[in-house]
Coordinates of C-alpha atoms and ligand atoms in Angstrom, one line a residue:
M1 CA 45.7 -12.4 37.6
E2 CA 46.8 -15.3 39.8
K3 CA 45.1 -15.4 43.2
L4 CA 47.1 -15.5 46.4
I5 CA 46.1 -17.2 49.6
V6 CA 48.4 -16.5 52.5
A7 CA 48.4 -18.3 55.8
N8 CA 49.7 -16.3 58.7
W9 CA 50.4 -18.9 61.5
K10 CA 51.5 -16.2 63.9
L11 CA 53.1 -17.7 67.0
N12 CA 51.7 -21.2 66.3
P13 CA 52.1 -24.1 66.6
I14 CA 54.4 -24.8 69.5
T15 CA 56.0 -28.1 68.3
F16 CA 57.7 -28.9 65.0
K17 CA 55.6 -32.1 64.8
E18 CA 52.4 -30.0 64.8
A19 CA 53.9 -27.6 62.2
K20 CA 54.9 -30.5 60.0
D21 CA 51.5 -32.2 60.2
L22 CA 49.6 -29.0 59.4
F23 CA 52.0 -28.1 56.5
G24 CA 51.7 -31.7 55.2
A25 CA 47.9 -31.7 55.2
V26 CA 47.8 -28.3 53.4
K27 CA 50.4 -29.4 50.9
K28 CA 48.5 -32.5 50.0
H29 CA 45.2 -30.8 49.2
A30 CA 45.9 -27.1 48.5
K31 CA 47.0 -27.2 44.9
V32 CA 44.5 -25.2 42.9
K33 CA 44.9 -23.8 39.4
N34 CA 45.6 -20.1 39.2
T35 CA 46.1 -19.8 42.9
Q36 CA 49.4 -19.5 44.8
V37 CA 49.3 -20.7 48.4
V38 CA 51.9 -19.1 50.7
I39 CA 52.5 -20.4 54.2
C40 CA 54.1 -18.0 56.8
P41 CA 55.1 -20.0 59.8
P42 CA 57.3 -18.8 62.7
F43 CA 61.0 -18.3 61.6
V44 CA 62.2 -21.5 63.2
Y45 CA 60.1 -23.7 60.9
L46 CA 61.0 -21.9 57.7
P47 CA 64.1 -24.0 56.7
L48 CA 62.3 -27.2 57.6
L49 CA 59.1 -27.0 55.5
K50 CA 59.3 -27.8 51.8
G51 CA 56.9 -28.0 48.9
L52 CA 54.8 -24.8 49.1
S53 CA 55.8 -21.2 48.8
L54 CA 56.9 -19.7 52.1
G55 CA 56.9 -16.3 53.7
S56 CA 58.2 -14.9 57.0
Q57 CA 56.1 -12.9 59.3
N58 CA 58.7 -10.2 59.8
I59 CA 62.3 -9.1 59.1
S60 CA 64.8 -6.9 60.8
S61 CA 65.1 -3.3 59.6
E62 CA 68.8 -3.9 59.6
Q63 CA 70.8 -6.0 57.1
K64 CA 73.5 -7.5 59.2
G65 CA 75.8 -7.0 62.1
A66 CA 75.5 -6.3 65.8
F67 CA 71.7 -6.6 66.2
T68 CA 71.2 -9.5 68.6
G69 CA 68.0 -11.5 68.0
E70 CA 67.2 -10.1 64.6
I71 CA 66.7 -12.0 61.3
S72 CA 67.8 -10.4 58.1
A73 CA 66.0 -10.2 54.7
L74 CA 69.3 -11.5 53.1
Q75 CA 69.3 -14.6 55.4
L76 CA 65.7 -15.4 54.3
K77 CA 66.5 -14.9 50.7
D78 CA 69.4 -17.3 51.0
L79 CA 66.9 -19.9 52.3
N80 CA 64.7 -19.4 49.2
I81 CA 62.0 -17.7 51.2
E82 CA 59.7 -15.9 48.7
Y83 CA 57.6 -13.5 50.7
V84 CA 57.7 -11.4 53.9
I85 CA 54.7 -9.9 55.7
I86 CA 55.5 -6.4 56.8
G87 CA 53.3 -3.9 58.8
H88 CA 51.0 -6.4 60.4
S89 CA 48.8 -4.7 62.9
E90 CA 50.0 -7.0 65.7
R91 CA 53.6 -5.8 65.0
R92 CA 52.4 -2.2 64.9
K93 CA 50.6 -2.7 68.2
H94 CA 52.8 -5.0 70.3
F95 CA 56.2 -4.1 68.9
S96 CA 55.6 -0.4 68.3
E97 CA 56.3 -0.5 64.6
T98 CA 55.6 2.8 63.0
N99 CA 55.0 3.7 59.3
E100 CA 58.7 4.7 59.2
T101 CA 59.9 1.3 60.5
V102 CA 57.5 -0.4 58.1
N103 CA 59.0 1.7 55.2
K104 CA 62.6 0.8 56.2
K105 CA 61.7 -3.0 56.3
I106 CA 59.8 -2.8 53.0
K107 CA 62.9 -1.3 51.3
M108 CA 65.2 -3.8 53.0
A109 CA 63.0 -6.7 51.8
L110 CA 62.8 -5.5 48.2
E111 CA 66.5 -4.8 48.0
A112 CA 67.1 -8.4 49.1
G113 CA 64.8 -9.8 46.5
L114 CA 61.9 -10.8 48.7
K115 CA 58.3 -10.1 47.8
V116 CA 56.4 -8.0 50.3
I117 CA 52.9 -8.5 51.7
F118 CA 52.3 -5.0 53.0
C119 CA 49.6 -4.9 55.7
I120 CA 47.5 -1.8 56.2
G121 CA 44.2 -1.1 58.0
E122 CA 42.3 1.2 60.3
N123 CA 41.4 0.7 63.9
E124 CA 37.7 0.7 65.0
G125 CA 36.3 4.2 64.7
E126 CA 39.2 5.6 62.6
E127 CA 38.5 7.3 59.3
K128 CA 39.5 4.5 56.8
N129 CA 40.5 6.6 53.8
T130 CA 42.8 8.9 55.7
I131 CA 44.5 6.0 57.5
L132 CA 45.0 3.9 54.4
Q133 CA 46.3 6.9 52.4
N134 CA 48.8 7.7 55.2
Q135 CA 50.0 4.2 55.7
I136 CA 50.5 3.6 52.0
T137 CA 52.2 6.9 51.3
K138 CA 54.6 6.5 54.3
G139 CA 55.1 2.8 54.0
L140 CA 56.0 3.0 50.3
A141 CA 58.1 6.2 50.5
D142 CA 61.1 5.8 48.1
V143 CA 59.8 2.5 46.7
L144 CA 60.4 2.7 43.0
P145 CA 57.7 2.0 40.4
A146 CA 59.7 -1.0 39.1
Q147 CA 59.7 -2.5 42.6
M148 CA 56.0 -2.4 42.9
E149 CA 55.7 -5.7 41.0
Q150 CA 57.0 -7.3 44.1
V151 CA 54.6 -5.7 46.5
V152 CA 51.2 -7.1 47.5
I153 CA 48.9 -4.9 49.7
A154 CA 46.8 -6.6 52.3
Y155 CA 43.8 -4.6 53.6
E156 CA 43.2 -5.8 57.1
P157 CA 40.9 -3.6 59.2
V158 CA 42.3 -4.1 62.7
W159 CA 38.8 -4.5 64.2
A160 CA 38.3 -7.5 62.0
I161 CA 41.4 -9.4 62.9
G162 CA 40.8 -12.4 65.1
T163 CA 37.4 -11.1 66.2
G164 CA 34.9 -13.0 64.1
K165 CA 33.6 -9.5 62.9
N166 CA 34.7 -9.7 59.3
C167 CA 34.4 -6.7 57.0
S168 CA 31.4 -6.6 54.6
T169 CA 32.2 -7.0 50.9
E170 CA 30.8 -3.5 50.3
E171 CA 33.3 -2.0 52.9
T172 CA 36.1 -4.1 51.4
K173 CA 35.3 -2.8 47.9
S174 CA 35.4 0.8 49.1
A175 CA 38.8 0.2 50.9
V176 CA 40.1 -1.4 47.6
E177 CA 39.0 1.7 45.7
S178 CA 40.7 4.0 48.2
I179 CA 43.9 2.0 48.1
K180 CA 43.9 2.1 44.3
N181 CA 43.3 5.9 44.3
T182 CA 46.4 6.3 46.5
L183 CA 48.4 4.0 44.3
I184 CA 47.3 6.0 41.2
S185 CA 48.4 9.2 42.8
L186 CA 51.8 7.7 43.6
Y187 CA 52.5 5.5 40.7
G188 CA 49.9 6.0 38.0
S189 CA 46.9 3.8 36.9
Q190 CA 48.8 0.9 35.3
I191 CA 50.8 0.1 38.4
A192 CA 47.7 0.6 40.6
E193 CA 45.7 -1.9 38.4
N194 CA 48.6 -4.4 38.5
T195 CA 49.2 -4.4 42.2
R196 CA 47.6 -7.3 43.9
I197 CA 45.3 -6.4 46.9
L198 CA 44.3 -9.0 49.5
Y199 CA 41.7 -8.9 52.2
G200 CA 42.3 -10.2 55.7
G201 CA 40.3 -10.3 58.9
S202 CA 38.2 -13.2 60.2
V203 CA 38.1 -15.0 56.9
N204 CA 36.7 -18.5 57.0
S205 CA 35.5 -21.1 54.5
T206 CA 31.9 -19.7 54.7
N207 CA 32.8 -16.1 53.7
S208 CA 36.0 -16.5 51.6
A209 CA 34.3 -17.0 48.2
E210 CA 32.3 -13.9 48.6
Y211 CA 35.4 -11.7 49.0
L212 CA 37.0 -13.2 45.9
K213 CA 33.8 -12.8 43.9
N214 CA 32.5 -9.4 45.2
G215 CA 35.2 -7.8 47.2
E216 CA 37.4 -6.8 44.3
V217 CA 40.4 -8.5 45.9
N218 CA 43.0 -10.8 44.4
G219 CA 43.4 -13.0 47.4
L220 CA 43.2 -13.4 51.1
L221 CA 45.4 -13.3 54.2
I222 CA 44.2 -15.9 56.7
G223 CA 45.2 -16.0 60.4
G224 CA 43.1 -18.2 62.8
A225 CA 41.6 -20.4 60.0
S226 CA 45.0 -21.2 58.6
L227 CA 45.7 -23.4 61.7
K228 CA 42.8 -25.7 60.9
P229 CA 43.8 -27.8 57.8
D230 CA 40.2 -28.6 56.6
E231 CA 39.1 -25.0 57.0
F232 CA 42.2 -23.6 55.2
I233 CA 42.0 -26.1 52.4
A234 CA 38.3 -25.2 51.9
I235 CA 39.3 -21.5 51.7
V236 CA 42.0 -22.3 49.1
K237 CA 39.4 -24.4 47.1
S238 CA 36.9 -21.5 47.2
T239 CA 39.2 -19.6 44.8
E240 CA 38.2 -22.1 42.0
Ligands
PEP1 C1 45.8 -11.9 60.4 O1 46.4 -12.1 61.4 O2 46.4 -11.4 59.4 C2 44.4 -12.3 60.2 C3 43.8 -12.0 59.1 O3 43.9 -13.0 61.3 P1 42.4 -13.7 61.3 O4 42.2 -14.4 60.1 O5 42.5 -14.6 62.5 O6 41.4 -12.6 61.6

């Protein structure tokens, strides 16, 4: 299965010049066999960056019309954007996104023909299996088996995001097993096996290879380290 390395730039960088320089550096060095690199910059840069797969960090739960300030899945599709991140913990926390909002956005994205990077993960101290099962079941409600080919699940324990406290490969493996069990109960074992699962949370060039080798994941979602070109390129190369 092709590996997927996704850069989530979040609300960075502040100038287009910096965005262009960062993108250019990554584009030059981040071509690796059997690995797809996806850059998810802020919306404003999406139409301006060319030469690597792109994803947005969010979409509206509405398709079109009187929704000031929103960006629609259809508009992104029209710009040839391939992926959208949905359900990131920062959106759940700072913008009050619930499993129901996440579900609406996932269905909106899939209907528009975007691929979805569906983020799930427990907060510190929460019971991992229960949270993951609940987020998956509610987030994927009414998503058809045939649409699951377009869905990638990113396991991102909230306590590991941006903290430097990355999840051990043992814990990651157990989360992957739990995710697969929920997918089996919803869609059967073939779809569960074919669904790509990523890990995200304080990944850097020192720990990335270990996840890909021993964490049972098909790729990585990178926040902070994706803003440092050398670091991000080293992570991409660690898939080799
Ligand atoms: C993220 O925001 O999805 C993420 C994984 O961030 P970081 O790599 O900085 O922990």
